[in-house]
Structure formats: C-alpha cells, structure tokens
CSV table of C-alpha atoms and ligand atoms in Angstrom, one decimal:
chain,number,residue,atom,x,y,z
A,1,MET,CA,49.1,-34.1,1.1
A,2,LYS,CA,48.1,-36.4,3.9
A,3,THR,CA,50.9,-37.4,6.2
A,4,ILE,CA,50.9,-40.4,8.5
A,5,ILE,CA,53.5,-40.8,11.4
A,6,THR,CA,54.4,-43.8,13.5
A,7,TYR,CA,57.2,-44.8,15.8
A,8,GLY,CA,58.9,-48.0,16.8
A,9,THR,CA,62.1,-50.1,17.2
A,10,PHE,CA,61.5,-52.3,14.2
A,11,ASP,CA,64.1,-54.9,15.1
A,12,LEU,CA,64.5,-58.1,13.1
A,13,PHE,CA,62.1,-56.4,10.5
A,14,HIS,CA,59.3,-58.8,9.7
A,15,PHE,CA,56.0,-59.1,7.8
A,16,GLY,CA,54.1,-57.7,10.8
A,17,HIS,CA,56.0,-54.4,10.4
A,18,VAL,CA,55.6,-54.5,6.6
A,19,ARG,CA,51.8,-55.0,7.0
A,20,LEU,CA,51.6,-52.1,9.4
A,21,PHE,CA,53.5,-49.8,7.0
A,22,LYS,CA,51.3,-51.0,4.1
A,23,ARG,CA,48.2,-50.1,6.0
A,24,LEU,CA,49.6,-46.8,7.2
A,25,LYS,CA,50.6,-45.8,3.7
A,26,ASN,CA,47.1,-46.6,2.4
A,27,LEU,CA,45.7,-44.1,4.9
A,28,GLY,CA,47.5,-41.2,3.2
A,29,ASP,CA,50.2,-39.9,0.8
A,30,ARG,CA,53.3,-39.8,3.0
A,31,LEU,CA,54.5,-42.1,5.7
A,32,ILE,CA,57.0,-40.9,8.3
A,33,VAL,CA,58.6,-43.5,10.6
A,34,GLY,CA,60.3,-42.6,13.9
A,35,VAL,CA,62.9,-45.3,14.6
A,36,SER,CA,64.0,-45.7,18.2
A,37,THR,CA,67.7,-45.1,18.7
A,38,ASP,CA,69.7,-47.6,20.7
A,39,GLU,CA,69.8,-45.2,23.7
A,40,PHE,CA,66.0,-44.7,23.6
A,41,ASN,CA,65.6,-48.5,23.3
A,42,ALA,CA,67.5,-48.7,26.6
A,43,LEU,CA,65.0,-46.4,28.1
A,44,LYS,CA,62.2,-48.7,26.8
A,45,GLY,CA,64.0,-51.6,28.3
A,46,LYS,CA,64.6,-53.1,24.9
A,47,ALA,CA,67.9,-54.5,23.5
A,48,ALA,CA,67.6,-54.7,19.7
A,49,PHE,CA,69.6,-57.3,17.7
A,50,PHE,CA,70.3,-54.7,14.9
A,51,ASN,CA,71.7,-51.4,15.9
A,52,TYR,CA,70.1,-48.1,15.1
A,53,GLN,CA,72.0,-47.5,11.8
A,54,GLN,CA,71.1,-51.0,10.6
A,55,ARG,CA,67.5,-50.7,11.6
A,56,ILE,CA,67.0,-47.4,9.8
A,57,GLU,CA,68.7,-48.8,6.7
A,58,ILE,CA,66.2,-51.6,6.6
A,59,VAL,CA,63.1,-49.4,7.4
A,60,GLU,CA,64.3,-46.8,4.7
A,61,ALA,CA,64.4,-49.7,2.2
A,62,CYS,CA,60.7,-50.4,2.7
A,63,LYS,CA,58.7,-49.1,-0.3
A,64,TYR,CA,55.9,-47.8,1.9
A,65,VAL,CA,58.2,-45.5,3.9
A,66,ASP,CA,58.9,-42.0,2.7
A,67,MET,CA,60.9,-40.6,5.6
A,68,VAL,CA,62.7,-41.9,8.6
A,69,ILE,CA,63.4,-39.8,11.8
A,70,ALA,CA,65.1,-40.7,15.0
A,71,GLU,CA,63.0,-41.4,18.0
A,72,THR,CA,65.1,-40.3,21.0
A,73,ASP,CA,62.4,-39.3,23.6
A,74,TRP,CA,58.9,-40.2,24.7
A,75,ARG,CA,57.9,-36.5,24.5
A,76,GLN,CA,59.0,-35.7,20.9
A,77,LYS,CA,55.8,-36.9,19.2
A,78,ARG,CA,53.8,-33.6,19.6
A,79,SER,CA,56.6,-31.4,18.2
A,80,ASP,CA,57.3,-33.9,15.4
A,81,ILE,CA,53.6,-33.9,14.4
A,82,ILE,CA,53.5,-30.1,14.3
A,83,ARG,CA,56.9,-29.7,12.6
A,84,LEU,CA,56.2,-32.4,10.0
A,85,ASN,CA,52.5,-31.4,9.5
A,86,ALA,CA,51.3,-34.9,10.3
A,87,ASP,CA,47.6,-35.5,9.9
A,88,VAL,CA,47.5,-38.9,11.5
A,89,PHE,CA,49.5,-40.6,14.3
A,90,ALA,CA,49.0,-44.3,14.1
A,91,ILE,CA,50.5,-47.3,16.0
A,92,GLY,CA,49.7,-50.9,16.8
A,93,ASP,CA,46.9,-51.6,19.2
A,94,ASP,CA,49.3,-52.9,21.8
A,95,TRP,CA,49.5,-49.1,22.5
A,96,ALA,CA,45.7,-48.5,22.5
A,97,GLY,CA,44.8,-45.4,24.5
A,98,LYS,CA,48.4,-44.5,25.3
A,99,PHE,CA,48.7,-41.5,22.9
A,100,ASP,CA,45.1,-40.2,22.9
A,101,GLU,CA,46.4,-36.8,24.2
A,102,LEU,CA,47.7,-36.1,20.7
A,103,ASN,CA,44.1,-36.0,19.3
A,104,ASP,CA,44.0,-32.2,19.7
A,105,ILE,CA,46.6,-31.9,16.8
A,106,CYS,CA,46.0,-34.9,14.7
A,107,SER,CA,43.9,-38.1,14.3
A,108,VAL,CA,45.1,-40.9,16.6
A,109,LEU,CA,44.7,-44.5,15.3
A,110,TYR,CA,45.5,-47.8,16.8
A,111,LEU,CA,45.8,-50.6,14.2
A,112,GLU,CA,45.4,-54.3,15.0
A,113,ARG,CA,48.8,-56.0,15.3
A,114,THR,CA,49.6,-58.8,12.9
A,115,GLN,CA,49.0,-62.1,14.8
A,116,GLN,CA,51.6,-64.9,15.1
A,117,ILE,CA,54.7,-62.8,14.6
A,118,SER,CA,56.9,-60.7,16.9
A,119,THR,CA,60.5,-59.9,17.3
A,120,THR,CA,60.5,-61.5,20.7
A,121,ASP,CA,59.0,-64.8,19.2
A,122,ILE,CA,61.7,-64.8,16.5
A,123,LYS,CA,64.4,-64.4,19.1
A,124,ASN,CA,62.9,-67.1,21.4
A,125,ASN,CA,62.4,-69.6,18.5
A,126,LEU,CA,66.0,-69.1,17.3
A,127,ALA,CA,67.3,-69.5,20.8
A,128,THR,CA,65.4,-72.8,21.4
A,129,PRO,CA,67.7,-75.8,20.7
B,201,LIG,N1,53.6,-54.5,15.2
B,201,LIG,C1,52.5,-55.1,14.5
B,201,LIG,N2,52.4,-56.4,14.4
B,201,LIG,C2,53.3,-57.2,15.0
B,201,LIG,C3,54.4,-56.6,15.6
B,201,LIG,C4,54.5,-55.3,15.7
B,201,LIG,O1,51.6,-54.3,14.0
B,201,LIG,N3,53.2,-58.6,14.9
B,201,LIG,C5,53.7,-53.0,15.3
B,201,LIG,C6,53.6,-52.5,16.7
B,201,LIG,O2,52.3,-52.5,17.2
B,201,LIG,C7,54.2,-51.1,16.6
B,201,LIG,C8,55.3,-51.3,15.4
B,201,LIG,O3,54.9,-52.6,14.8
B,201,LIG,O4,53.2,-50.2,16.2
B,201,LIG,C9,56.7,-51.4,15.9
B,201,LIG,O5,56.7,-52.4,17.0
B,201,LIG,P1,58.0,-52.4,17.9
B,201,LIG,O6,59.2,-52.3,17.1
B,201,LIG,O7,57.9,-53.4,19.0
B,201,LIG,O8,57.9,-50.9,18.6
B,201,LIG,P2,57.6,-50.6,20.1
B,201,LIG,O9,58.6,-51.1,21.0
B,201,LIG,O10,56.1,-50.9,20.3
B,201,LIG,O11,57.9,-49.0,20.1
B,201,LIG,O12,57.0,-44.4,21.0
B,201,LIG,C10,56.4,-45.6,20.5
B,201,LIG,C11,57.4,-46.8,20.6
B,201,LIG,O13,58.7,-46.4,20.1
B,201,LIG,C12,56.9,-48.0,20.0
C-alpha cells in the first residue's frame, strides 16, 4: 500500500485544498493529512477562522482523506513518515525546496497550487465593503 502524507492549516476549506487532496490520493492508496493545531498556527504566524477541531472535522469529511493527524511542530515530519510508513511527502509548490531533506526516507513532491483561490483572498474579499 502506497501512503502519501501532507500537512497544512486548511482553513476555510476550498476547492484548492480539494484539488490538492484529489491529486495526492491519485498518487497512491492512502492519504494522511497533518492538520496544524491552533498553537502551531500561532508559530506559523497564522490565525485560522475555524479552530483546530472544526478544521479536522472538515478535512476528515473529504472523501480523498484516509487519516488525519495533528501537526504541532515543524520537526515532526520525519518521525511521522517513518512511523506511518509514508512513501511520499507532498505539498504545494509554495513550499518548493523547503522539505528536500526528507528525500532520504521518502519521495518529496511539490505540486502546483490551484490558481485564483486562497484562504487569504477569501478573507480579504469578504472583508471588502
Ligand atoms: N494549496 C493549493 N492551492 C491553493 C491553496 C493552497 O494547492 N490555492 C495547498 C498549499 O500549497 C498547501 C495546502 O494547500 O500544500 C494547505 O495550505 P495551507 O492551509 O495554507 O497550509 P500552509 O500554511 O502552507 O501549511 O508544515 C507545512 C505547513 O503546515 C503548511
């Protein structure tokens, strides 16, 4: 069984996230998603609209997702990949090159982001009178 793993905040879940998960699931048999906790988001300098429990409820409901784990630390990826026997670590290309050091234990892929959509754009558009 080929396992894919990815990580993110996934706030205001949108079709860019869905298209990422769909592509990731098509790469293998099992997709594991690490969802950033509210505390880790603070470390990332992000304030999500939905809290951690709400965001994992939404991500778990996505038909492409097989397992959700908590992302609490920048350094957990290596141990997660080993513990969960992940074959591929993949993430959007806004992170291109940032996780290459994982390529001694799994394939590392950076997938093109979906254009014209982002959580930030949604927030900004809703905030504009
Ligand atoms: N994404 C995408 N297309 C978009 C928006 C987002 O493909 N239009 C992808 C991002 O590239 C990322 C994932 O969706 O792979 C989640 O994006 P965020 O929730 O913004 O996650 P991020 O803050 O990048 O956190 O340790 C890794 C970090 O937790 C990633």
